Each structure stands twice: as C-alpha cells, then as structure tokens.
Coordinates of C-alpha atoms and ligand atoms in Angstrom, one line a residue:
M1 CA 25.1 3.1 -12.5
T2 CA 21.7 2.5 -14.1
A3 CA 19.9 5.8 -14.7
Y4 CA 16.3 5.1 -13.7
R5 CA 13.4 6.8 -15.2
I6 CA 10.7 7.3 -12.5
A7 CA 7.3 8.9 -13.0
T8 CA 5.8 10.8 -10.1
I9 CA 2.1 11.6 -9.6
P10 CA 2.0 13.8 -6.5
G11 CA -1.8 14.0 -6.8
D12 CA -3.8 15.9 -4.2
G13 CA -3.5 17.3 -0.7
I14 CA -0.6 16.0 1.3
G15 CA 0.3 13.7 -1.5
V16 CA 2.1 16.6 -3.1
D17 CA 4.2 17.5 0.0
V18 CA 5.2 14.0 0.9
T19 CA 6.2 13.1 -2.6
A20 CA 8.6 16.1 -2.8
E21 CA 10.3 14.7 0.4
A22 CA 10.5 11.2 -1.0
V23 CA 12.2 12.5 -4.1
R24 CA 14.6 14.6 -2.0
V25 CA 15.6 11.5 0.0
L26 CA 16.0 9.2 -3.0
D27 CA 18.1 11.8 -4.8
A28 CA 20.3 11.9 -1.7
V29 CA 21.0 8.1 -1.9
L30 CA 20.9 7.5 -5.6
P31 CA 21.9 10.6 -7.7
G32 CA 20.9 10.6 -11.3
I33 CA 17.3 9.4 -11.2
A34 CA 15.4 11.0 -14.1
W35 CA 12.1 12.1 -12.6
T36 CA 9.1 13.1 -14.7
E37 CA 6.1 14.6 -12.9
F38 CA 2.5 14.2 -14.0
D39 CA 0.0 16.7 -12.6
W40 CA -2.9 14.2 -12.6
S41 CA -5.2 15.1 -9.7
C42 CA -8.7 16.2 -8.6
E43 CA -7.7 19.7 -9.7
Q44 CA -7.1 18.4 -13.2
Y45 CA -10.5 16.6 -13.0
L46 CA -12.3 19.8 -12.1
R47 CA -10.5 21.5 -15.0
T48 CA -10.8 18.8 -17.7
G49 CA -13.4 16.3 -16.5
A50 CA -10.8 13.5 -16.2
M51 CA -8.3 12.5 -13.5
M52 CA -5.8 11.6 -16.1
P53 CA -5.7 11.6 -19.9
S54 CA -7.3 8.6 -21.6
D55 CA -3.8 7.4 -22.7
G56 CA -2.5 7.8 -19.1
P57 CA -1.3 4.2 -18.7
H58 CA 0.4 4.4 -22.1
Q59 CA 2.3 7.5 -21.1
L60 CA 3.6 5.7 -18.0
A61 CA 4.3 2.3 -19.5
G62 CA 7.9 3.0 -20.4
F63 CA 9.0 4.2 -16.9
D64 CA 10.9 1.9 -14.5
A65 CA 8.5 2.7 -11.7
I66 CA 5.9 5.1 -10.5
L67 CA 5.8 7.1 -7.2
L68 CA 2.3 8.1 -6.4
G69 CA 1.3 10.6 -3.7
A70 CA -2.4 10.3 -3.0
V71 CA -5.6 11.2 -4.9
G72 CA -8.9 12.5 -3.5
F73 CA -10.2 15.9 -2.5
P74 CA -13.4 17.4 -1.2
G75 CA -15.5 18.5 -4.2
V76 CA -14.7 15.3 -6.2
P77 CA -16.4 12.2 -5.0
D78 CA -13.9 9.5 -3.8
H79 CA -15.2 6.9 -6.2
I80 CA -14.4 9.2 -9.1
S81 CA -10.9 10.1 -8.0
L82 CA -9.9 6.5 -7.1
W83 CA -11.6 4.9 -10.1
G84 CA -10.3 7.7 -12.4
L85 CA -6.6 7.1 -11.6
L86 CA -5.5 4.7 -8.9
I87 CA -7.5 1.6 -9.7
P88 CA -7.1 1.8 -13.5
L89 CA -3.4 2.1 -13.2
R90 CA -3.1 -0.8 -10.8
R91 CA -5.1 -2.9 -13.3
A92 CA -3.5 -1.6 -16.5
F93 CA -0.1 -2.6 -15.2
G94 CA -1.1 -6.0 -13.7
Q95 CA 0.0 -4.8 -10.2
Y96 CA -1.9 -7.6 -8.6
V97 CA 0.1 -7.5 -5.3
N98 CA -0.4 -4.7 -2.8
L99 CA 2.4 -5.2 -0.3
R100 CA 2.0 -3.4 3.0
P101 CA 4.7 -3.9 5.6
V102 CA 3.7 -2.7 9.0
R103 CA 6.2 -2.5 11.9
L104 CA 6.9 -0.4 15.0
L105 CA 9.7 2.0 14.1
P106 CA 12.3 3.1 16.6
G107 CA 11.3 6.2 18.6
T108 CA 7.6 5.7 18.0
T109 CA 5.1 4.2 20.4
S110 CA 2.4 1.8 19.6
A111 CA -1.2 2.7 20.4
L112 CA -1.2 -0.8 22.1
R113 CA 0.1 -0.8 25.6
G114 CA 3.4 -2.6 26.3
R115 CA 4.0 -3.6 22.7
T116 CA 7.6 -3.5 21.3
A117 CA 9.1 -3.8 17.8
E118 CA 9.4 -7.6 18.2
D119 CA 5.6 -7.8 18.6
L120 CA 4.7 -5.6 15.8
D121 CA 6.2 -6.7 12.5
I122 CA 3.5 -7.8 10.0
L123 CA 3.5 -8.1 6.2
I124 CA 0.1 -7.6 4.7
V125 CA -0.3 -9.0 1.2
R126 CA -3.4 -7.6 -0.3
E127 CA -5.0 -8.7 -3.5
N128 CA -5.0 -5.7 -5.8
S129 CA -6.8 -6.5 -9.0
E130 CA -10.2 -7.9 -8.3
G131 CA -12.3 -9.1 -5.4
E132 CA -14.8 -6.7 -3.8
Y133 CA -13.4 -3.7 -5.8
S134 CA -15.4 -4.4 -8.9
D135 CA -17.4 -2.1 -11.1
I136 CA -19.9 -4.8 -11.9
G137 CA -23.3 -3.9 -10.6
G138 CA -25.5 -0.9 -10.7
K139 CA -28.5 1.1 -9.4
H140 CA -31.9 -0.2 -10.3
N141 CA -35.3 1.4 -10.2
P142 CA -33.8 4.7 -9.2
G143 CA -36.2 7.0 -7.3
R144 CA -38.8 4.3 -6.8
P145 CA -39.7 2.7 -3.5
D146 CA -38.1 -0.6 -4.7
E147 CA -34.8 1.1 -5.6
F148 CA -31.8 -1.1 -5.0
V149 CA -28.1 -1.4 -5.9
L150 CA -26.0 -4.5 -6.7
Q151 CA -22.3 -4.6 -6.1
Q152 CA -20.6 -7.8 -7.5
S153 CA -17.4 -9.3 -6.2
V154 CA -15.1 -11.1 -8.5
F155 CA -12.8 -13.9 -7.4
T156 CA -11.1 -15.7 -10.3
R157 CA -9.0 -18.8 -9.9
V158 CA -6.0 -17.1 -11.5
G159 CA -6.4 -14.0 -9.3
C160 CA -6.7 -16.0 -6.1
E161 CA -3.9 -18.4 -6.9
R162 CA -1.3 -15.9 -7.8
I163 CA -1.8 -13.6 -4.8
I164 CA -2.0 -16.6 -2.4
R165 CA 1.2 -18.1 -3.9
Y166 CA 3.0 -14.8 -3.6
A167 CA 2.0 -14.6 0.1
F168 CA 3.3 -18.2 0.7
D169 CA 6.6 -17.2 -0.9
R170 CA 6.9 -14.2 1.4
A171 CA 6.0 -16.4 4.4
R172 CA 8.8 -18.7 3.4
E173 CA 11.3 -15.8 3.5
R174 CA 10.1 -14.7 6.9
C175 CA 8.6 -16.6 9.9
R176 CA 7.0 -19.4 7.9
T177 CA 3.5 -18.6 9.2
L178 CA 0.7 -17.4 7.0
C179 CA -2.7 -16.1 8.2
S180 CA -5.4 -15.9 5.6
A181 CA -8.3 -13.5 6.1
T182 CA -11.6 -15.0 5.4
K183 CA -15.3 -14.6 6.2
S184 CA -16.6 -17.9 5.0
N185 CA -19.4 -17.8 7.5
G186 CA -20.9 -14.7 5.9
L187 CA -19.8 -14.6 2.3
I188 CA -20.8 -18.1 1.3
H189 CA -19.5 -18.2 -2.2
S190 CA -16.4 -16.1 -2.5
M191 CA -14.7 -16.9 0.8
P192 CA -15.1 -20.7 0.9
Y193 CA -13.6 -20.5 -2.6
W194 CA -10.7 -18.4 -1.4
D195 CA -10.2 -20.7 1.5
S196 CA -10.1 -23.8 -0.7
I197 CA -7.4 -22.2 -2.9
V198 CA -5.4 -21.4 0.2
E199 CA -5.6 -25.1 1.1
E200 CA -4.7 -26.3 -2.4
I201 CA -1.6 -24.1 -2.5
A202 CA -0.7 -25.0 1.1
A203 CA 0.0 -28.5 -0.1
D204 CA 3.0 -27.1 -2.0
Y205 CA 4.3 -25.4 1.2
P206 CA 4.4 -28.1 3.9
D207 CA 7.0 -26.0 5.8
I208 CA 4.5 -23.1 6.3
T209 CA 1.9 -23.1 9.1
V210 CA -1.4 -21.7 7.8
R211 CA -4.2 -20.2 9.8
H212 CA -7.6 -19.1 8.5
M213 CA -9.2 -16.3 10.5
H214 CA -12.5 -14.6 10.0
I215 CA -11.8 -10.9 9.2
D216 CA -13.6 -9.7 12.3
A217 CA -11.6 -12.0 14.6
L218 CA -8.4 -11.1 12.7
A219 CA -9.1 -7.4 13.3
A220 CA -9.3 -8.2 17.0
E221 CA -6.1 -10.4 16.8
I222 CA -4.2 -7.4 15.4
V223 CA -5.1 -5.4 18.5
L224 CA -4.8 -8.1 21.1
H225 CA -2.1 -10.5 19.9
P226 CA -0.2 -8.8 17.0
D227 CA 2.9 -10.9 18.0
R228 CA 1.1 -14.0 16.7
L229 CA 0.9 -12.6 13.2
D230 CA 3.5 -12.4 10.5
V231 CA 2.4 -12.6 6.9
I232 CA -1.3 -11.9 6.3
V233 CA -3.0 -12.5 2.9
G234 CA -6.3 -11.0 2.2
S235 CA -8.7 -10.0 -0.6
N236 CA -8.8 -6.5 -1.9
L237 CA -11.2 -5.1 0.7
F238 CA -10.0 -7.1 3.7
G239 CA -6.3 -6.3 3.0
D240 CA -7.2 -2.6 2.6
I241 CA -9.0 -2.4 5.9
L242 CA -6.5 -4.5 7.8
S243 CA -3.6 -2.4 6.6
D244 CA -5.0 0.9 8.0
L245 CA -5.8 -0.9 11.3
A246 CA -2.3 -2.4 11.5
A247 CA -0.7 1.0 10.6
A248 CA -2.8 2.7 13.3
V249 CA -1.8 0.3 16.0
T250 CA 1.9 0.8 15.2
G251 CA 3.0 4.4 14.7
G252 CA 0.0 5.7 12.7
L253 CA -0.8 6.2 9.1
G254 CA 2.0 8.6 8.6
L255 CA 4.5 5.7 8.8
A256 CA 3.0 3.0 6.6
P257 CA 4.3 2.5 3.0
S258 CA 2.9 0.3 0.3
G259 CA 3.8 -1.1 -3.1
N260 CA 1.5 -2.0 -6.0
I261 CA 3.6 -4.6 -7.6
D262 CA 3.7 -6.5 -10.9
P263 CA 5.8 -9.5 -9.9
T264 CA 6.2 -10.4 -13.5
R265 CA 8.1 -7.1 -14.0
T266 CA 6.3 -6.6 -17.4
A267 CA 5.0 -3.2 -16.4
P268 CA 6.2 -0.5 -13.9
S269 CA 5.2 -1.1 -10.3
M270 CA 3.8 1.8 -8.3
F271 CA 4.7 2.9 -4.8
E272 CA 2.7 5.0 -2.4
A273 CA 1.9 5.6 1.2
V274 CA -1.1 3.7 2.7
H275 CA -2.6 7.0 3.8
G276 CA -4.7 9.2 1.5
S277 CA -4.5 13.0 0.7
A278 CA -5.6 14.0 4.3
P279 CA -7.6 17.1 3.4
D280 CA -7.9 17.9 7.1
I281 CA -4.2 18.8 7.3
A282 CA -3.5 19.6 3.6
G283 CA -1.6 22.9 2.9
Q284 CA -0.3 23.2 6.5
G285 CA 3.1 21.6 5.8
I286 CA 2.8 19.3 8.7
A287 CA 2.2 15.9 7.1
N288 CA 4.5 13.1 8.1
P289 CA 6.6 12.2 5.0
V290 CA 7.9 8.9 6.4
A291 CA 5.3 6.6 4.8
Q292 CA 6.1 8.1 1.4
I293 CA 9.8 8.0 2.0
L294 CA 9.6 4.3 3.0
A295 CA 7.5 3.7 -0.1
G296 CA 10.5 5.2 -2.0
A297 CA 12.7 2.7 -0.2
M298 CA 10.4 -0.2 -1.3
M299 CA 10.7 1.2 -4.9
L300 CA 14.5 1.1 -4.7
D301 CA 14.4 -2.4 -3.4
Q302 CA 12.2 -3.5 -6.2
L303 CA 14.5 -1.9 -8.7
G304 CA 17.4 -4.0 -7.2
E305 CA 19.1 -1.0 -5.5
K306 CA 19.3 -2.9 -2.2
A307 CA 22.1 -0.8 -0.6
A308 CA 20.3 2.5 -1.4
A309 CA 17.0 1.1 0.0
T310 CA 18.7 0.0 3.2
A311 CA 20.3 3.4 3.6
V312 CA 16.8 5.1 3.4
D313 CA 15.3 2.7 5.8
R314 CA 18.1 3.1 8.3
A315 CA 18.0 6.9 7.9
V316 CA 14.3 6.9 8.8
C317 CA 15.0 4.7 11.8
D318 CA 17.9 6.8 13.0
V319 CA 16.1 10.1 12.7
L320 CA 12.9 8.8 14.4
D321 CA 15.0 7.2 17.1
K322 CA 16.9 10.5 17.8
G323 CA 13.5 12.2 18.1
A324 CA 14.7 15.7 17.5
T325 CA 12.8 16.2 14.2
L326 CA 9.3 14.8 14.5
T327 CA 6.0 16.0 12.8
P328 CA 3.0 16.7 15.0
D329 CA 1.4 13.3 14.5
L330 CA 4.5 11.9 16.3
G331 CA 4.3 14.5 19.0
G332 CA 6.8 16.9 17.6
T333 CA 6.7 20.4 16.0
A334 CA 8.7 19.8 12.8
T335 CA 7.4 20.5 9.4
T336 CA 7.1 18.0 6.5
S337 CA 10.3 19.3 4.9
D338 CA 12.2 19.5 8.3
L339 CA 11.7 15.8 8.6
G340 CA 12.4 15.1 5.0
N341 CA 15.6 17.1 5.1
A342 CA 16.8 15.4 8.3
I343 CA 16.2 11.9 6.7
A344 CA 17.9 13.0 3.4
D345 CA 20.9 14.3 5.3
R346 CA 21.2 11.1 7.4
A347 CA 20.7 8.9 4.3
A348 CA 23.5 10.8 2.4
E349 CA 25.8 10.3 5.4
L350 CA 25.1 6.6 5.5
V351 CA 25.8 6.2 1.8
A352 CA 29.0 8.2 2.0
S353 CA 30.2 6.0 4.9
T354 CA 29.8 2.7 3.0
Ligands
NAI1 P1 -6.4 9.8 5.0 O1 -5.4 8.7 5.1 O2 -6.1 10.8 4.0 O3 -6.5 10.5 6.5 C1 -6.9 9.8 7.6 C2 -6.4 10.5 8.9 O4 -5.0 10.3 9.0 C3 -6.5 12.1 8.8 O5 -6.9 12.6 10.0 C4 -5.2 12.5 8.4 O6 -4.9 13.8 8.8 C5 -4.3 11.5 9.0 N1 -3.0 11.3 8.2 C6 -3.0 10.6 7.1 N2 -1.7 10.6 6.6 C7 -1.0 11.4 7.4 C8 0.4 11.8 7.4 N3 1.2 11.5 6.4 N4 0.8 12.6 8.4 C9 -0.1 13.0 9.4 N5 -1.4 12.6 9.4 C10 -1.8 11.8 8.4 O7 -7.8 9.1 4.8 P2 -9.2 9.7 4.5 O8 -9.4 11.0 5.3 O9 -10.2 8.6 4.6 O10 -9.2 10.1 3.0 C11 -8.9 11.4 2.5 C12 -8.9 11.3 0.9 O11 -7.8 10.5 0.5 C13 -10.2 10.7 0.4 O12 -10.4 11.5 -0.8 C14 -9.8 9.3 0.0 O13 -10.5 8.7 -1.0 C15 -8.3 9.5 -0.4 N6 -7.5 8.3 -0.3 C16 -6.6 8.1 -1.3 C17 -5.8 7.0 -1.3 C18 -4.8 6.9 -2.4 O14 -4.6 7.7 -3.2 N7 -4.1 5.8 -2.4 C19 -5.8 6.1 -0.2 C20 -6.7 6.4 0.9 C21 -7.6 7.5 0.8
MG2 MG1 -7.0 2.2 2.3

C-alpha cells in the first residue's frame, strides 16, 4: 500500500474540530497515512503578523494532498485571513478547479418542499484562480469627498478555457448537460467573453447540451427546478455564491464538501468543506463534521484510493440514514465527535467486509 503524506491545516473555529473527525475517519479506512499538522490560523496571525510563513507553499509542496479546515475569526478581517492563506495556496499550487458536489444525502431533508435525492444532485465547477477574486485595484483619494475604490476582474483565455473544458469533461461523465453561469447583460466585458469561450469549446462536445443562464435566474432555478440542473460551471464569484445556495437547499452547509484541484497533478490538491469557521458555534463541539469527512473522501478519490473513498461515502450515508447520531443542525443532539466516531466505525466495518 502506498503510504501517503498528507498535510492538515485545521485553521480556525470549527475547522479544527471537523478536521480531527475527517482524520479519524480516513485513518479507519486507510491505515498508515502520515499526517503532518500545520497550525496556520488567525491565532498565528495575531501572534506573528502572518497567517502562514512566507515559505508556506514551499513547506507544503512535497505533500500528496492537503486537508484544510477553515480560516477566519472575529478580530482578523476576512480579507486578511483568506488572502493570507487560502487564496495564495490555491494559486501557488495551480488549483484552478474548485469542485463542489451538492446532493441530498439519505436521512436529511431538503429545505425545498417535496424534493428527493433524484432532484438534487448537482456538480458545481467553480473557477478558482482568477475572475472577480483579484487583488488588482485600490482605494483612491482616501478621506476626500471624491473617494472611490476600484476592483478589477481578470478573465484570461487560458483560465476560462481550462475550467470550461474541465466542466465539459465532467458533464460527459454525468448527464451530458452543462449550465454555464453568466451575467452578460450586466458585466458587458467579462461575461460575453466567458460565454464566447463556452460556445467555442461546446463545438468539441456535440454530445453535451449547453445552457447559458444569468446568475440571478440560475439562483432561482436552483430553488425552483434543481432537477433541471446537473453540472454547473461558473466564475470564481458566481461558483462561490451558487455553492452555498445549493448546499443550503440540500441538507445545509454542514454537508457540503469541496476540492481545490490541480488537474495536472503537478502540485498537491487541497480539500475542505464549503463552510467556513462558523465562529457562532465554535468551541461548542456541535459542528457537523460530514462536509469535512466527505472532503476527505474526495481527497482519497483524487489519490486513486477509490475503494476507501467509496467506503467513507457509504458510511456517511448509512449513519445519516440511520438517524441515531445527528448533530444539532440536522435535528439531533450528537456532538461533532459522536458523529465522527459513528462514521469511522461504520467505515471500518465496510472496509473489513470487502
Ligand atoms: P460559515 O460557513 O462559517 O457559517 C455560516 C452559518 O452556517 C453559521 O450559522 C454556521 O454556524 C453554520 N455552519 C457552517 N458550517 C457548519 C457545520 N459544519 N455544522 C453546523 N453549522 C455550520 O460562514 P460565515 O459565517 O460567513 O464565515 C465565518 C468565517 O469563516 C469568516 O471569517 C469567513 O471569512 C470564513 N470562511 C472561510 C472559508 C474557508 O476557509 N474556506 C470559507 C467560508 C468562510
Ligand atoms: Mg464560499
């Protein structure tokens, strides 16, 4: 068996609790992973003035993958915590895909009336390296009546082509439909450009049905007709917003995993929950660890450990379906580690029986 070297960055708030549970579950299905923990966080920022050391990416480069909790805590502005760790790592490692599968898991109910698992199974492919999340811009004439800020978006041909092609490939593996998030009626440079690249690439995928939807209409579609959606591709900002919305209409943020992926496999990919550090429930031991555990399953899948990944996924489904050990967000009274332990036990059983 390959001995993987995995870096963990538990980060802040509930990131710490849920990462511990993901490690527990992964150890149960694939013994022998060599874990190395990095204590980069807002606490570290307050102590040292930096979220991570300046050679942070270099320290992580040799690992097979990274499991990240969440960063962000009151007292440190969010743009400092995210731009001090998360965004630089995504960019340093060429993780240009942010993959966010959203589905209705057994034993959970959708916030949408009458919707079942068949209706709610969406793969959001979010651009993860450019777009609206750019540091180009600035504040001008500060303190004067004519004060203003500029925030540039960046849409490169290479950046658009590679994420859109990746989404078409995923659509080919799934239902052969792709919905592209646009807003070409409002953003008159970036979005018509994005749309034109979708059309160019569509010519190579005649078997895929493509829809362009304005982001506002698409948000409504997720709520009203999620069954009409399968793979969605969106820019950095649009993909980010849609994935919280899609997670919320399924079982909530506590269930939604994500992967920051370098499809070229040159650098480690980084897996995390969609949710943040949830300061409102931090330190209470009640965060739902499922999103982070499923992020761990995505990591196993990406490492090629398909059987172990499937065992984790099935264990999550079985435990949720049984309904005996649920955290408060799912209507239960279990703690984070109660649920983590139940999933780890079930995953170990599944592995032993194969
Ligand atoms: P959040 O996702 O942390 O929380 C939103 C709401 O969902 C809260 O009410 C929270 O209690 C609930 N929630 C989230 N995850 C949950 C879980 N596993 N179990 C039960 N309930 C859960 O988003 P928010 O409040 O906007 O951000 C909090 C901090 O996290 C900020 O500093 C933000 O910048 C940061 N953040 C970090 C991310 C990352 O590291 N990738 C991603 C998103 C936010
Ligand atoms: Mg987000």
